GROMACS .gro file of C-alpha atoms in nm:
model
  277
    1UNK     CA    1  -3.190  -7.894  15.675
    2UNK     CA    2  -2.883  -7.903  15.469
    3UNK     CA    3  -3.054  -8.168  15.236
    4UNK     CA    4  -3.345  -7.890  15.179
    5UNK     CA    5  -3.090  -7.605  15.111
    6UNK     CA    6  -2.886  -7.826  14.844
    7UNK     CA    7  -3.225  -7.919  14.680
    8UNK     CA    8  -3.346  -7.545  14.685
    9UNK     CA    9  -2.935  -7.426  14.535
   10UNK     CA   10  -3.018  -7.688  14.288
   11UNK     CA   11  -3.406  -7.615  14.155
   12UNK     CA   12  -3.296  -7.250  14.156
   13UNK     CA   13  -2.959  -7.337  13.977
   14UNK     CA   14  -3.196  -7.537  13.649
   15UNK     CA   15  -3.469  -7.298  13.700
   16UNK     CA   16  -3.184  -7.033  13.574
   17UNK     CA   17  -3.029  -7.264  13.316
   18UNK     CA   18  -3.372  -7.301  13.138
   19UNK     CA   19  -3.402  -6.938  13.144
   20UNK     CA   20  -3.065  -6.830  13.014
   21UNK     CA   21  -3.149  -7.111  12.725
   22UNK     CA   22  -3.507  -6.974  12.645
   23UNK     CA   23  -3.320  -6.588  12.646
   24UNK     CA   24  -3.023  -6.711  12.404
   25UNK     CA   25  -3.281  -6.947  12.199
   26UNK     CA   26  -3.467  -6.593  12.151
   27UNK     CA   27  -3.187  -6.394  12.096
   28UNK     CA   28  -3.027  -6.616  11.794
   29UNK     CA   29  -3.399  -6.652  11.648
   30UNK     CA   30  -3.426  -6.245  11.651
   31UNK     CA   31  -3.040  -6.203  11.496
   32UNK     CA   32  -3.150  -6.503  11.208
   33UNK     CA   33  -3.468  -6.279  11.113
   34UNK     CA   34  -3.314  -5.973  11.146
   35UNK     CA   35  -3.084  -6.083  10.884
   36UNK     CA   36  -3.356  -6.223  10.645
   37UNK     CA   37  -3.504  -5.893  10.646
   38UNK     CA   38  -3.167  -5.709  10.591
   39UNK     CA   39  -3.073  -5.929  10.331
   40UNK     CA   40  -3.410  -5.909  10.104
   41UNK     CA   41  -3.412  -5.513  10.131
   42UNK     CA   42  -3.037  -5.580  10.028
   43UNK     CA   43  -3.153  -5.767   9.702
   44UNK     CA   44  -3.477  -5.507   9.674
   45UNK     CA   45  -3.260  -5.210   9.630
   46UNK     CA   46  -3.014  -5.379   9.408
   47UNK     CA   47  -3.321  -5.429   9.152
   48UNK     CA   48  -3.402  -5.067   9.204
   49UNK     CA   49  -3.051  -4.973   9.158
   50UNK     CA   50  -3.028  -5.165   8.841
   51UNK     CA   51  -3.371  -5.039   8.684
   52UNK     CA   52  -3.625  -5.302   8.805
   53UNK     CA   53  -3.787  -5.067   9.140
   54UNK     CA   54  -4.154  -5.192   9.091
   55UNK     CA   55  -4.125  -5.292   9.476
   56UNK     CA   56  -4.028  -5.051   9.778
   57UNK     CA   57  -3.689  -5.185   9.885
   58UNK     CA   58  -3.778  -5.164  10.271
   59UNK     CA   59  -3.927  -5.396  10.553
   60UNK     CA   60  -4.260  -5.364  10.381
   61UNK     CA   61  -4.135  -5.471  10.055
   62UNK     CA   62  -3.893  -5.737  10.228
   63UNK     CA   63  -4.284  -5.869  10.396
   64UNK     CA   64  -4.430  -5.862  10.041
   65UNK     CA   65  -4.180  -6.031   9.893
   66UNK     CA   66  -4.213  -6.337  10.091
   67UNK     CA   67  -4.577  -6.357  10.059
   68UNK     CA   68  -4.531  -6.408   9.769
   69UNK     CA   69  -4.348  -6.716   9.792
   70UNK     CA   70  -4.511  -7.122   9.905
   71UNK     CA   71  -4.536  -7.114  10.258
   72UNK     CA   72  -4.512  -6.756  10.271
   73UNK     CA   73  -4.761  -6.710  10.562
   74UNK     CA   74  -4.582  -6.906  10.777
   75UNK     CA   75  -4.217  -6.780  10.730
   76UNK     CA   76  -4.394  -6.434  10.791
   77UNK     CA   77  -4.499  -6.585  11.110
   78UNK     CA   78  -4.207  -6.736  11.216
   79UNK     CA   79  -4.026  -6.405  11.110
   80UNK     CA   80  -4.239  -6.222  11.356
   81UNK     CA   81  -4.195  -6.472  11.653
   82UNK     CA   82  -3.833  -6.488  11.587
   83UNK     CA   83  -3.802  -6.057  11.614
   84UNK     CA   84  -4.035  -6.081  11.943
   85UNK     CA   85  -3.762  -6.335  12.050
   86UNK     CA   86  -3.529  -6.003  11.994
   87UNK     CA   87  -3.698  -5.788  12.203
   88UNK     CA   88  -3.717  -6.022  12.473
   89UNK     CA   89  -3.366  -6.081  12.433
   90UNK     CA   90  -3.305  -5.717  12.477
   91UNK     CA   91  -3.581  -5.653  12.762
   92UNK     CA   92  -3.375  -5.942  12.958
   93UNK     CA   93  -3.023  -5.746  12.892
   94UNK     CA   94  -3.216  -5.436  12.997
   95UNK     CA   95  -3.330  -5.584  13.346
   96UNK     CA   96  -3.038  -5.826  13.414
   97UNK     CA   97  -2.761  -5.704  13.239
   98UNK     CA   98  -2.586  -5.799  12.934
   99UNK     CA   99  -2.334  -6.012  12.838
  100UNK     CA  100  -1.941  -5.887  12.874
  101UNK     CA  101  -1.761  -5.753  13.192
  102UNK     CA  102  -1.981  -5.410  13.133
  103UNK     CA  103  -2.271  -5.549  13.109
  104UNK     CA  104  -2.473  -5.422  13.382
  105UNK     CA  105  -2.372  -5.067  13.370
  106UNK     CA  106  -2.668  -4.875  13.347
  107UNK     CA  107  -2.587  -4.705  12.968
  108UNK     CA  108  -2.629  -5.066  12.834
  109UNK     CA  109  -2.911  -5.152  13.038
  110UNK     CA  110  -3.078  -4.791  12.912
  111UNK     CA  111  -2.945  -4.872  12.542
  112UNK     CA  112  -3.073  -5.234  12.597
  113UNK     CA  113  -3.437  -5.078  12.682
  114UNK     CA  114  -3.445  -4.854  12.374
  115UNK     CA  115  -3.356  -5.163  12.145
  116UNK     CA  116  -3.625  -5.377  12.320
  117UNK     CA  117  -3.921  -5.111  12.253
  118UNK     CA  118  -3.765  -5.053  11.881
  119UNK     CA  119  -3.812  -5.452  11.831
  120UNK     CA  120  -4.129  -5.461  11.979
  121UNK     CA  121  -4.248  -5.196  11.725
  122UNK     CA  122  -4.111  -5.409  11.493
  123UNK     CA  123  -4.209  -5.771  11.587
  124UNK     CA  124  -4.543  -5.638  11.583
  125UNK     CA  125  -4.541  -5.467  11.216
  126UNK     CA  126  -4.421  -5.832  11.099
  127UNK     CA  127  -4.714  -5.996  11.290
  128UNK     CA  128  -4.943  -5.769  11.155
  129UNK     CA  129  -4.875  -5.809  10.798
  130UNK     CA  130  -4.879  -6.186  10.880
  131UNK     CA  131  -5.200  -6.124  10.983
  132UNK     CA  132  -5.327  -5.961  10.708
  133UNK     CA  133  -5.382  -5.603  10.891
  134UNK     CA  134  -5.034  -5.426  10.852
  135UNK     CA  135  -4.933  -5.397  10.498
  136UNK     CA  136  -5.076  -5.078  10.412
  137UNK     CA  137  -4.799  -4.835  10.432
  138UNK     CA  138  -4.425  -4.780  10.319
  139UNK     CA  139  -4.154  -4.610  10.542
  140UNK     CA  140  -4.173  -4.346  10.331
  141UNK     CA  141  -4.517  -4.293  10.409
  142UNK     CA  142  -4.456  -4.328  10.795
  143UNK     CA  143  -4.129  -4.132  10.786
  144UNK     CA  144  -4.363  -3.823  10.713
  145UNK     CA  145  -4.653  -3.916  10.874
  146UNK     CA  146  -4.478  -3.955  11.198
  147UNK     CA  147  -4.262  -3.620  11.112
  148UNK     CA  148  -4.569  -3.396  11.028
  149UNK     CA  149  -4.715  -3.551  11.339
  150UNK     CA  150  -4.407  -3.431  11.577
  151UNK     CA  151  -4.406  -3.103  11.394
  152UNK     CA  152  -4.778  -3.003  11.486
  153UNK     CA  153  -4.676  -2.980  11.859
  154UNK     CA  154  -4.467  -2.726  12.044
  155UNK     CA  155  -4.106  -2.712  11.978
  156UNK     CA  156  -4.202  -2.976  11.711
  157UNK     CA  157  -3.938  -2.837  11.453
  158UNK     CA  158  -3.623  -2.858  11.737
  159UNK     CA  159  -3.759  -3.200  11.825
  160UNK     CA  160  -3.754  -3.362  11.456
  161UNK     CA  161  -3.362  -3.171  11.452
  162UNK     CA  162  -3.261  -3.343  11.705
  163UNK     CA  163  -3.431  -3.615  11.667
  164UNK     CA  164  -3.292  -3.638  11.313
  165UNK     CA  165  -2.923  -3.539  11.450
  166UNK     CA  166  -2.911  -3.796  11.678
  167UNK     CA  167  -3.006  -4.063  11.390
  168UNK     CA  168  -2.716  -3.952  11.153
  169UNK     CA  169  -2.496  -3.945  11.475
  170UNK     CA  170  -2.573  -4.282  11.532
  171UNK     CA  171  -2.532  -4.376  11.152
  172UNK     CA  172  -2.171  -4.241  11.190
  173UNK     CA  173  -2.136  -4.414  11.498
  174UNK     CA  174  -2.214  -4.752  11.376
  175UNK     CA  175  -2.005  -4.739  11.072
  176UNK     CA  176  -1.691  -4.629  11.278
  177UNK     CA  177  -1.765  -4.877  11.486
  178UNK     CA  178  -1.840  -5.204  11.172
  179UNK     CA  179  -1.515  -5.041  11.085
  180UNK     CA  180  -1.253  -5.099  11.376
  181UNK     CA  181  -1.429  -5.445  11.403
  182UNK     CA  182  -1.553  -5.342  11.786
  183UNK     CA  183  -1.801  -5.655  11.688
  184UNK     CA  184  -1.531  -5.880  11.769
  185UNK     CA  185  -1.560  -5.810  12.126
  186UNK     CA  186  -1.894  -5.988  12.172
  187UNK     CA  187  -1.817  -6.278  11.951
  188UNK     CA  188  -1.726  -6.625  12.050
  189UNK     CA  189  -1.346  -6.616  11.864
  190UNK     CA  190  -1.242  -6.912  11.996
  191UNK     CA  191  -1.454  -7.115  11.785
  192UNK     CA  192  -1.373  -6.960  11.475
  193UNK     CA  193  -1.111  -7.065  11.230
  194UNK     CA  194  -0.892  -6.769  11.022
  195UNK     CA  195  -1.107  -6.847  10.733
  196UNK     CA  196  -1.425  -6.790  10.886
  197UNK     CA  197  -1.302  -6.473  11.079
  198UNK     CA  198  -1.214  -6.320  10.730
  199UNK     CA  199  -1.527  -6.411  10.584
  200UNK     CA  200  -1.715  -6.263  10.949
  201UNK     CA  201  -1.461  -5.904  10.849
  202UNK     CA  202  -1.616  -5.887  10.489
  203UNK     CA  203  -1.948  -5.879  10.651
  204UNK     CA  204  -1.963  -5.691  10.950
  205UNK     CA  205  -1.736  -5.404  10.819
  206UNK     CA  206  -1.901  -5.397  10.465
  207UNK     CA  207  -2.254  -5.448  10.582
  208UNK     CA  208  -2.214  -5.225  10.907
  209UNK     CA  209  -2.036  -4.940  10.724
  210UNK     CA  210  -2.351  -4.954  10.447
  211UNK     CA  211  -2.606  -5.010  10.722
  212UNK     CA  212  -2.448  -4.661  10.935
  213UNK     CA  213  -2.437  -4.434  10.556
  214UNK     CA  214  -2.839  -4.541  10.533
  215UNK     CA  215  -2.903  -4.422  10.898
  216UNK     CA  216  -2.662  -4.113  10.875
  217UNK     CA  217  -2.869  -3.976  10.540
  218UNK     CA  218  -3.194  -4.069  10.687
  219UNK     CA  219  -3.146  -3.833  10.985
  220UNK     CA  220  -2.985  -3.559  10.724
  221UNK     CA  221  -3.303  -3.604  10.558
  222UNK     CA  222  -3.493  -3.560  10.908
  223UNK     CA  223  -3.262  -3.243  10.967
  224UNK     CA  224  -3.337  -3.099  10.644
  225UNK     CA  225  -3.707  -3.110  10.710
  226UNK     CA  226  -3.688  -2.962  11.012
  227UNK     CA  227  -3.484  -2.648  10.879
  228UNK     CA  228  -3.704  -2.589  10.590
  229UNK     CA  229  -4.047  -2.685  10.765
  230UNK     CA  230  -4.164  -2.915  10.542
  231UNK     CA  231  -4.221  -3.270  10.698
  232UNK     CA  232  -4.218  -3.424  10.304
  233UNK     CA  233  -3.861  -3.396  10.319
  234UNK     CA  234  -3.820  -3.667  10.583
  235UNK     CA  235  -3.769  -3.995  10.400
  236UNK     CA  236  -3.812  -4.353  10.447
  237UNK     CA  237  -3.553  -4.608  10.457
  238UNK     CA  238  -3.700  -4.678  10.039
  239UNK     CA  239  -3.668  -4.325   9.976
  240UNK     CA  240  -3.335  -4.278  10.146
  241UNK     CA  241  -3.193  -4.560   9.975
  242UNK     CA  242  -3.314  -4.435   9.592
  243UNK     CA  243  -3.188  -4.065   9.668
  244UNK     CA  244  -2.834  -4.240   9.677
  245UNK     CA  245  -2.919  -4.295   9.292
  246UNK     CA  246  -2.970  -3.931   9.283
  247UNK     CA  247  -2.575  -3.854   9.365
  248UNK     CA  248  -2.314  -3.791   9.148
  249UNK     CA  249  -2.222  -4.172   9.161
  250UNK     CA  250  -2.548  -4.234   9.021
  251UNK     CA  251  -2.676  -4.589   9.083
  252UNK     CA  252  -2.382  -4.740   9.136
  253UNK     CA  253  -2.330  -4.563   9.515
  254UNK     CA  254  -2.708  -4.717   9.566
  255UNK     CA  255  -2.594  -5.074   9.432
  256UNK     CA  256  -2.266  -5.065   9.631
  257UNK     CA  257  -2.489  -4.956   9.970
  258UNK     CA  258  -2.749  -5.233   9.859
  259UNK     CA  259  -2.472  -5.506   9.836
  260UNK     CA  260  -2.337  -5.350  10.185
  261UNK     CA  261  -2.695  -5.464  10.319
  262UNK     CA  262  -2.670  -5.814  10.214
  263UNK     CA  263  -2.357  -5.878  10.333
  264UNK     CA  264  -2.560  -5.742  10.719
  265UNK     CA  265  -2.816  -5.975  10.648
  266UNK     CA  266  -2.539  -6.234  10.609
  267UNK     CA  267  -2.384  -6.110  10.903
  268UNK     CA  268  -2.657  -6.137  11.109
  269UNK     CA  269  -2.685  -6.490  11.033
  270UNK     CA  270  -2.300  -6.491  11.174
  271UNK     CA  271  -2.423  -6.339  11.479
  272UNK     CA  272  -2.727  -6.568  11.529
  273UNK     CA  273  -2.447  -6.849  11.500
  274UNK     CA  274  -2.106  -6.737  11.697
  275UNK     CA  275  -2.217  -6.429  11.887
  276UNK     CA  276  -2.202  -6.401  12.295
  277UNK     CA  277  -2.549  -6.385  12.483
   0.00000   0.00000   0.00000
């Protein structure tokens, strides 16, 4: 009896193992190809902010870009597969709890959720334009689409605000938060040497402080439309990221946010590498 118990502890005991290793496998896949897309819209808008904007310097034009290249098809795929590794990731954080002493409070588990559906969207964009079926359209393009869309129904106007607020609310939020290096907390420190801490700083505050400004003028953007009406005034994360062009600063705001988003891309990489799952 005690023989069968100790053999059941023990099946159950690998059985989890092999999960928690398929779950962090899938989690450090969907950090690495977050970054490569980062870090090619990065490099996209730099051209654009130095005159050279023939391509739209979003995920789109991150796709296109490596199309373009040998083997192009199949980093596309593996791109896609690594993002639905992502969502998984998050889907398993949203049912069993993250990693961390808070883990399993129900605000991560609900934040968890909205990241896994947001991935999913986005795992499946990739796989479509692997595909061949799911290149058609910018952000720009869906920005509006999707805002003229939320617009036609009732309350549609309050419902872009807000929806709109809450983006440039999280912008802020995840540039004060890049900032006082709250990253740290989910990183494995104790495997990292000064130098490679300093370099991990560079990154996550310069790339998560550029990464918030693009979300916090997107929803402005979304605000704006929703004030005057006129769903054209919502823009895409191309379109966002050229208007910065259109500031006082002139390009050079757009080229120091572009630079901001390779150093994320690079980050992510860090993630995929040293972070906690």
């Amino acid at each position: 009896m005690e023989t069968s118990a100790v053999a059941r502890t023990g099946r159950i005991g690998v059985r989890r193992a092999a999960e928690g290793s398929v779950t962090e496998g899938a989690a450090r896949a969907g950090l690495a190809a977050r970054g490569v897309i980062y870090l090619l819209v990065g490099v996209l808008a730099l051209r654009v902010a130095f005159g050279d904007g023939d391509r739209q310097a979003d995920r789109n034009g991150a796709l296109a870009a490596i199309a373009d290249k040998p083997f192009g098809a199949v980093l596309l795929w593996a791109l896609g597969v690594g993002l639905a590794g992502m969502a998984l990731w998050r889907l398993s954080e949203a049912v069993f709890g993250a990693a961390g002493p808070d883990g399993r409070k129900a605000g991560k588990r609900l934040a968890a959720a909205a990241r896994c559906v947001f991935y999913v969207s986005v795992a499946w964009s990739v796989l479509s334009f692997a595909a061949g079926s799911g290149g058609g359209r910018s952000s720009d393009e869906q920005s509006r689409d999707l805002t003229a869309r939320a617009m036609a129904v009732p309350a549609g106007q309050w419902l872009v605000g807000a929806a709109g607020a809450g983006i440039a609310v999280a912008g802020v939020w995840m540039g004060v938060q890049a900032v006082r290096r709250h990253y740290r907390k989910k990183l494995k420190l104790g495997e990292l040497s000064p130098r490679t801490r300093r370099l991990i700083d560079v990154t996550g505050v310069g790339g998560g402080a550029a990464r918030g400004l693009v979300f916090a003028t997107a929803g402005v953007f979304a605000v704006r439309a929703a004030i005057d009406y006129r769903p054209n005034q919502a823009k895409g994360l191309d379109d966002t990221l050229r208007s910065l062009a259109d500031t006082p600063f002139g390009p050079w705001l757009l080229a120091l946010v572009a630079a901001g988003l390779v150093l994320f891309g690079l980050f992510s990489f860090a993630l995929a590498r040293w972070r906690r799952v």
